[in-house]
XYZ file of C-alpha atoms in Angstrom:
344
model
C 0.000 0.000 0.000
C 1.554 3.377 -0.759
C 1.655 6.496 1.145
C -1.617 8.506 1.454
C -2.842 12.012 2.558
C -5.139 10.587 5.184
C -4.029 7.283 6.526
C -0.757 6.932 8.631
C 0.660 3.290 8.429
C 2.487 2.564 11.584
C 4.344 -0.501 12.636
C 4.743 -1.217 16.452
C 6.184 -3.023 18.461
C 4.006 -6.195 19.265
C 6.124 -7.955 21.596
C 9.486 -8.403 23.086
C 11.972 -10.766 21.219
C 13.396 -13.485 22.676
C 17.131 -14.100 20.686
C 16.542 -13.017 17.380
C 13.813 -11.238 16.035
C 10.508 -12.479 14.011
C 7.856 -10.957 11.938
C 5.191 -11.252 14.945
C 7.526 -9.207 17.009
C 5.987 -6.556 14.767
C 2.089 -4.733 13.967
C 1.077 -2.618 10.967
C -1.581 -0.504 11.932
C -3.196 2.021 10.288
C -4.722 5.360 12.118
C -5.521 8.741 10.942
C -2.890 11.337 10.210
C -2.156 13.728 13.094
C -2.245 17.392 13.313
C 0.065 19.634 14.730
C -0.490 21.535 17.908
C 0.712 24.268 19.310
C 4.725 24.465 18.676
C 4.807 21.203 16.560
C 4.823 20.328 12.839
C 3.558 17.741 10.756
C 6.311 15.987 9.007
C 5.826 12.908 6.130
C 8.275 10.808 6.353
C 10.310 9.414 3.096
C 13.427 7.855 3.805
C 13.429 6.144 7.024
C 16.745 4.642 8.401
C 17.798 0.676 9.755
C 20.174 0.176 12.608
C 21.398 -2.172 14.404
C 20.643 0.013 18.071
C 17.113 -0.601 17.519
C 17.402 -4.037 18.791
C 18.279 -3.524 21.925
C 15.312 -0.423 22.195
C 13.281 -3.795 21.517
C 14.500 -5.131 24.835
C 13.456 -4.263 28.550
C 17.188 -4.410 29.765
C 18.585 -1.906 31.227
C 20.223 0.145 28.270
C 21.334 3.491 27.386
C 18.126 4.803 26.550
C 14.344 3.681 27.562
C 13.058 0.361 26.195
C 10.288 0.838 23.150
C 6.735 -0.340 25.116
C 5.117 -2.730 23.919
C 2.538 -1.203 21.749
C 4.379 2.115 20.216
C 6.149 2.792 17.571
C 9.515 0.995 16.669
C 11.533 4.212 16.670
C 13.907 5.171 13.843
C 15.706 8.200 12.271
C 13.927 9.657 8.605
C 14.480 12.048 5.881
C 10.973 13.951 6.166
C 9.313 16.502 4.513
C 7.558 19.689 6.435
C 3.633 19.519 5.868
C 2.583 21.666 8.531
C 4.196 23.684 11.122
C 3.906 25.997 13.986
C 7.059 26.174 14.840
C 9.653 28.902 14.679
C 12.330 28.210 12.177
C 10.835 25.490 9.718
C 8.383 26.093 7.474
C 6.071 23.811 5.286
C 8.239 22.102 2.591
C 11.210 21.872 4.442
C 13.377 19.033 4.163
C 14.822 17.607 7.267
C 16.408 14.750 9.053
C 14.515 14.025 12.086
C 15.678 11.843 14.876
C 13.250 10.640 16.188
C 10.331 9.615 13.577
C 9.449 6.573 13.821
C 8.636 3.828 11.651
C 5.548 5.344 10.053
C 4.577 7.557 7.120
C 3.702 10.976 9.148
C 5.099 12.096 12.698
C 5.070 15.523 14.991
C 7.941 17.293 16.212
C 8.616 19.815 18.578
C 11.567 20.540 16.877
C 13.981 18.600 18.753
C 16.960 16.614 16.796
C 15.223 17.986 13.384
C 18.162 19.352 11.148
C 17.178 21.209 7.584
C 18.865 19.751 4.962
C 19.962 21.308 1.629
C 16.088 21.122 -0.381
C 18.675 20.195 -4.077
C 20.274 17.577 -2.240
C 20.927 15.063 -4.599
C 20.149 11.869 -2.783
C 18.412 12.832 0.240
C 19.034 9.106 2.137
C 22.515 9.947 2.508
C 21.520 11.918 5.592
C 20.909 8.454 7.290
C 23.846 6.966 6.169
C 27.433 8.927 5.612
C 26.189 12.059 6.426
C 24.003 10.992 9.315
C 24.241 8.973 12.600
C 26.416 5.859 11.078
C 28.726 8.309 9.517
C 29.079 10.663 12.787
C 29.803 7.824 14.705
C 32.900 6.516 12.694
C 34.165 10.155 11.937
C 33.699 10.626 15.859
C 35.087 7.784 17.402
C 38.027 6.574 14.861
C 39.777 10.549 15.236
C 38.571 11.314 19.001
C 39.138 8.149 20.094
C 41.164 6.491 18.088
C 43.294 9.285 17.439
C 44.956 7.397 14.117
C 48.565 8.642 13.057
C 50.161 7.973 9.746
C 51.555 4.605 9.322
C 49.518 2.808 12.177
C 47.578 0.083 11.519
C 43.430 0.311 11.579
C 41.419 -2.621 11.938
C 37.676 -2.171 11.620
C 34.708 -4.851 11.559
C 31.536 -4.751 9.438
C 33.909 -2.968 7.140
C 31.319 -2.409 4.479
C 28.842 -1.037 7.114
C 28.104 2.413 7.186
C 29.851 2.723 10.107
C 32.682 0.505 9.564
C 33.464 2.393 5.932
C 33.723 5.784 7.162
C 35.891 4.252 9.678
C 38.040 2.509 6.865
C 38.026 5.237 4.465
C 38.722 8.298 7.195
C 41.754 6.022 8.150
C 42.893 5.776 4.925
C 42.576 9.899 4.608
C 45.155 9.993 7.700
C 47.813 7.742 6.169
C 47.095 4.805 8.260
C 47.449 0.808 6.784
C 43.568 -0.386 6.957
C 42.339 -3.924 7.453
C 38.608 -4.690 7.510
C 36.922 -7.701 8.691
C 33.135 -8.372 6.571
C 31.156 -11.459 6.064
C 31.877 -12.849 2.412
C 34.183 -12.790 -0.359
C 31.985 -9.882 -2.295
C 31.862 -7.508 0.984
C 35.698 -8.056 1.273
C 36.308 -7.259 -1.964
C 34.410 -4.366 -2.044
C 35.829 -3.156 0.671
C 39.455 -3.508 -0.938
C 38.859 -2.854 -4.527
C 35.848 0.100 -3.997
C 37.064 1.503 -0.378
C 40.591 1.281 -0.877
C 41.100 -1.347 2.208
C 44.738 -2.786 2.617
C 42.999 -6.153 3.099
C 39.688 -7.540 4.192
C 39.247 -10.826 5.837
C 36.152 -13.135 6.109
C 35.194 -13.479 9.533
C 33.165 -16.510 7.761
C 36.079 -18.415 7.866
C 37.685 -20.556 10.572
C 40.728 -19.538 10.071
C 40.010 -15.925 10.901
C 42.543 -15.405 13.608
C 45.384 -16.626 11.496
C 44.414 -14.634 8.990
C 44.547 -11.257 10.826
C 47.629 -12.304 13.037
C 49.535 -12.578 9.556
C 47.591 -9.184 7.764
C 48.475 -7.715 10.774
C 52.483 -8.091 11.455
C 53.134 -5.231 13.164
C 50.282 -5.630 15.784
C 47.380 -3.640 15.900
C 47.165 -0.362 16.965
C 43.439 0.988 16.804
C 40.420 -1.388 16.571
C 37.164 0.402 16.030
C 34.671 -2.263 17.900
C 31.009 -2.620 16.560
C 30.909 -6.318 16.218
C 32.102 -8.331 19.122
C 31.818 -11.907 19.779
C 34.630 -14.137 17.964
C 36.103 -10.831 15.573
C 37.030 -9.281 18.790
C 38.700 -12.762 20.161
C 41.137 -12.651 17.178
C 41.986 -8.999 17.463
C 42.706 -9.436 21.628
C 46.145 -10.904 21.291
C 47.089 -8.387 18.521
C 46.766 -5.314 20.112
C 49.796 -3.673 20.073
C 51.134 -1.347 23.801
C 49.004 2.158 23.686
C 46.600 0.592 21.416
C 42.861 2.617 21.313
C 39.690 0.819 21.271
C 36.971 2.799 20.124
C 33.704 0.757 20.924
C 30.008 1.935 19.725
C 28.334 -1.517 19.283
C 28.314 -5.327 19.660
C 26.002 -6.545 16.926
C 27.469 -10.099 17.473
C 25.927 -10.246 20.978
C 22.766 -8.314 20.701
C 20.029 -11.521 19.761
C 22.077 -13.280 22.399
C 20.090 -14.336 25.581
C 22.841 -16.037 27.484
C 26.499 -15.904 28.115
C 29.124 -17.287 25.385
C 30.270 -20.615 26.433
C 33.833 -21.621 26.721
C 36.372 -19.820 29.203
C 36.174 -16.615 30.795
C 38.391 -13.717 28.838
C 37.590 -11.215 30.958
C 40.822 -11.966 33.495
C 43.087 -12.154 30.213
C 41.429 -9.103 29.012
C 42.370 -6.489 31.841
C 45.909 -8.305 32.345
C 45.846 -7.372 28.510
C 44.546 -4.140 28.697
C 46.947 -3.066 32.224
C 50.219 -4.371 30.563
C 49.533 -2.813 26.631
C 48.085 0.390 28.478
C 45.355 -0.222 26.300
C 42.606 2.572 26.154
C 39.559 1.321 25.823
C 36.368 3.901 25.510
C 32.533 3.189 24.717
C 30.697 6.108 23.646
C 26.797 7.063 22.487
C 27.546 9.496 19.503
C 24.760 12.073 20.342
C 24.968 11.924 24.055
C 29.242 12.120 23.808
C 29.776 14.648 20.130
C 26.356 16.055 19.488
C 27.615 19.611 19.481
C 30.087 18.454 16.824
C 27.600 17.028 14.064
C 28.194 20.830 11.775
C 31.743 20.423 12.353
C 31.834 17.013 10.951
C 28.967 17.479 8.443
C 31.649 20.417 7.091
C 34.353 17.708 6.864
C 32.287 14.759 5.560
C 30.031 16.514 2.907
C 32.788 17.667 0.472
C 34.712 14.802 0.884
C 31.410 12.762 -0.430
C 30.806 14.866 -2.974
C 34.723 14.724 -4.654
C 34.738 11.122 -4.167
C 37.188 10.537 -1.098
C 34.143 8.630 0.954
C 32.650 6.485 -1.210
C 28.920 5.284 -0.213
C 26.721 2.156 -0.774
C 23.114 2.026 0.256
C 20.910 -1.335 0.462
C 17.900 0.180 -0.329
C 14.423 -1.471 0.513
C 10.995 -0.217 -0.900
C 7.730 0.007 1.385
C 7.121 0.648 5.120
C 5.509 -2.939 5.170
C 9.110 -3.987 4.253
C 10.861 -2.346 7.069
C 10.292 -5.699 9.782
C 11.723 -8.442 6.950
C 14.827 -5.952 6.198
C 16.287 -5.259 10.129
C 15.554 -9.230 10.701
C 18.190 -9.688 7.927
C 20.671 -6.655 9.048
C 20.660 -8.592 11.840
C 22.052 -11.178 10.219
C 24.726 -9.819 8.344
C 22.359 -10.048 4.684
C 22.252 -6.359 3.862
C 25.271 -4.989 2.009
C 25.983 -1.455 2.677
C 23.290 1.273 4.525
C 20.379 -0.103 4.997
C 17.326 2.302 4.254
C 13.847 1.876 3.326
C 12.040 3.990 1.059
C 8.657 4.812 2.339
C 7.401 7.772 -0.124
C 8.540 9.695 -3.128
């Protein structure tokens, strides 16, 4: 069903998952479209953005932000279009990224985390992607963090990600030697061949520890962590002394609902981390660098436009869609940004 002027298609959250996610985790409903009040607008959304955060929202564990109630909207960043607004500062036909939309074809704003975008902007999904959240968050953590100098080696994770890339291809911008870890021999290759990667190594394979122990010679000196599980157990002995460890996720872990078996690593971890001087720093991108997101959108933007950051989207079609695609992000099946398109 498309888009309309009267009906706004939601999809909630119908109940908690237990591991990974399933279609009945998820309701379509349909209810009228709002209108704004008194210091709101009206916004229709038309891009809306898939990340891998949003399962743990789904949870009731105690997390960084409040868990999604059963019942509401699964919540979601969008490209949106201003339809209505009594606010100071937009006006109808604006384009802007908002925050916190939803995953639904109209939502009200008070204004907060709305940013205008440029209304010729020639792919307005972007703002999701390289020039959004996923791309703050690598530019962020890999130079404030990280803090890459040239000749060091960078090893990132989900390399083709939109997170992982800007971390690969920002590296590369600083001189450093760039190794990325992906799930396949066509995500590896893209990420060497397209990206301009070192290497890339299949955390598919069995053999994936060898494999980084001999792309990685010298040791490692920053690892950008948004994966987890088994990736980080073959990066652990590498690290070299001073090493940084920028973390923002743990996709690896989040459909988990127990402890990995085998041996506890947490003893050999802080010996590790106490005798390398290893710095190792989580961070939330909006709650940590908000103020910074002009700074880096100044940075980022040109060096999309002239080619330096290079950009893939996996790009879904329908609303009704959006449930089937994060089940499979989960999973490692999308290949680049994932994004749905919910209107023209």
């Amino acid at each position: 069903m498309p888009q309309t002027a009267t009906i706004n298609r939601q999809i909630l959250l119908a109940s908690r998952p237990v591991g990974a996610p399933v279609p009945d985790n998820f309701k379509l409903v349909e209810t009228p479209v709002p209108h704004p009040g008194e210091g709101q607008m009206l916004l229709r959304n038309l891009w809306m953005s898939l990340d891998p955060y949003m399962r743990g929202r789904m949870s009731d564990a105690k997390s960084y932000a409040d868990p999604v109630a059963v019942g509401d909207v699964m919540p979601c960043g969008a490209v949106s279009r201003v339809m209505e607004s009594n606010l100071d500062g937009f006006s109808a036909g604006d384009l802007v990224m908002c925050y916190t939309a939803g995953w639904q074809d109209y939502s009200l704003s008070n204004g907060s985390m709305v940013f205008k975008l440029d209304p010729n902007m020639a792919e307005p999904s972007q703002a999701l992607g390289v020039l959004g959240m996923p791309g703050f968050t690598g530019y962020m953590g890999l130079l404030d963090i990280g803090q890459p100098k040239a000749g060091e080696t960078v090893v990132v994770a989900a390399a083709t990600g939109p997170v992982g890339s800007v971390v690969g291809q920002v590296a590369k911008l600083k001189g450093c030697r760039v190794i990325g870890i992906a799930g396949g021999p066509d995500k590896c290759a893209y990420a060497v061949d397209e990206l301009g990667f070192d290497a890339c190594l299949d955390h598919k394979l069995d053999s994936l520890a060898n494999d980084l122990a001999n792309a990685c010679p010298d040791g490692i000196d920053v690892y950008f962590e948004n994966v987890g599980g088994k990736v980080f157990d073959a990066v652990m002995p590498l690290l070299n002394p001073h090493s940084r460890v920028p973390i923002c996720g743990l996709i690896a872990q989040y459909n988990a609902t127990e402890l990995p078996p085998g041996p506890d690593r947490l003893p050999q971890l802080m010996r590790l981390m106490l005798s390398q001087r290893i710095r190792m720093q989580a961070f939330i991108i909006f709650d940590n660098y908000g103020p910074h997101y002009p700074e880096f959108l100044q940075t980022m933007t040109p060096w999309v436009a002239e080619g330096k950051v290079k950009v893939r989207e996996d790009r879904v079609e329908g609303l009704e869609n959006a449930p089937q695609a994060f089940i499979g992000m989960l999973e490692g099946q999308n290949f680049g940004k994932m994004v749905v398109k919910i209107a023209d």
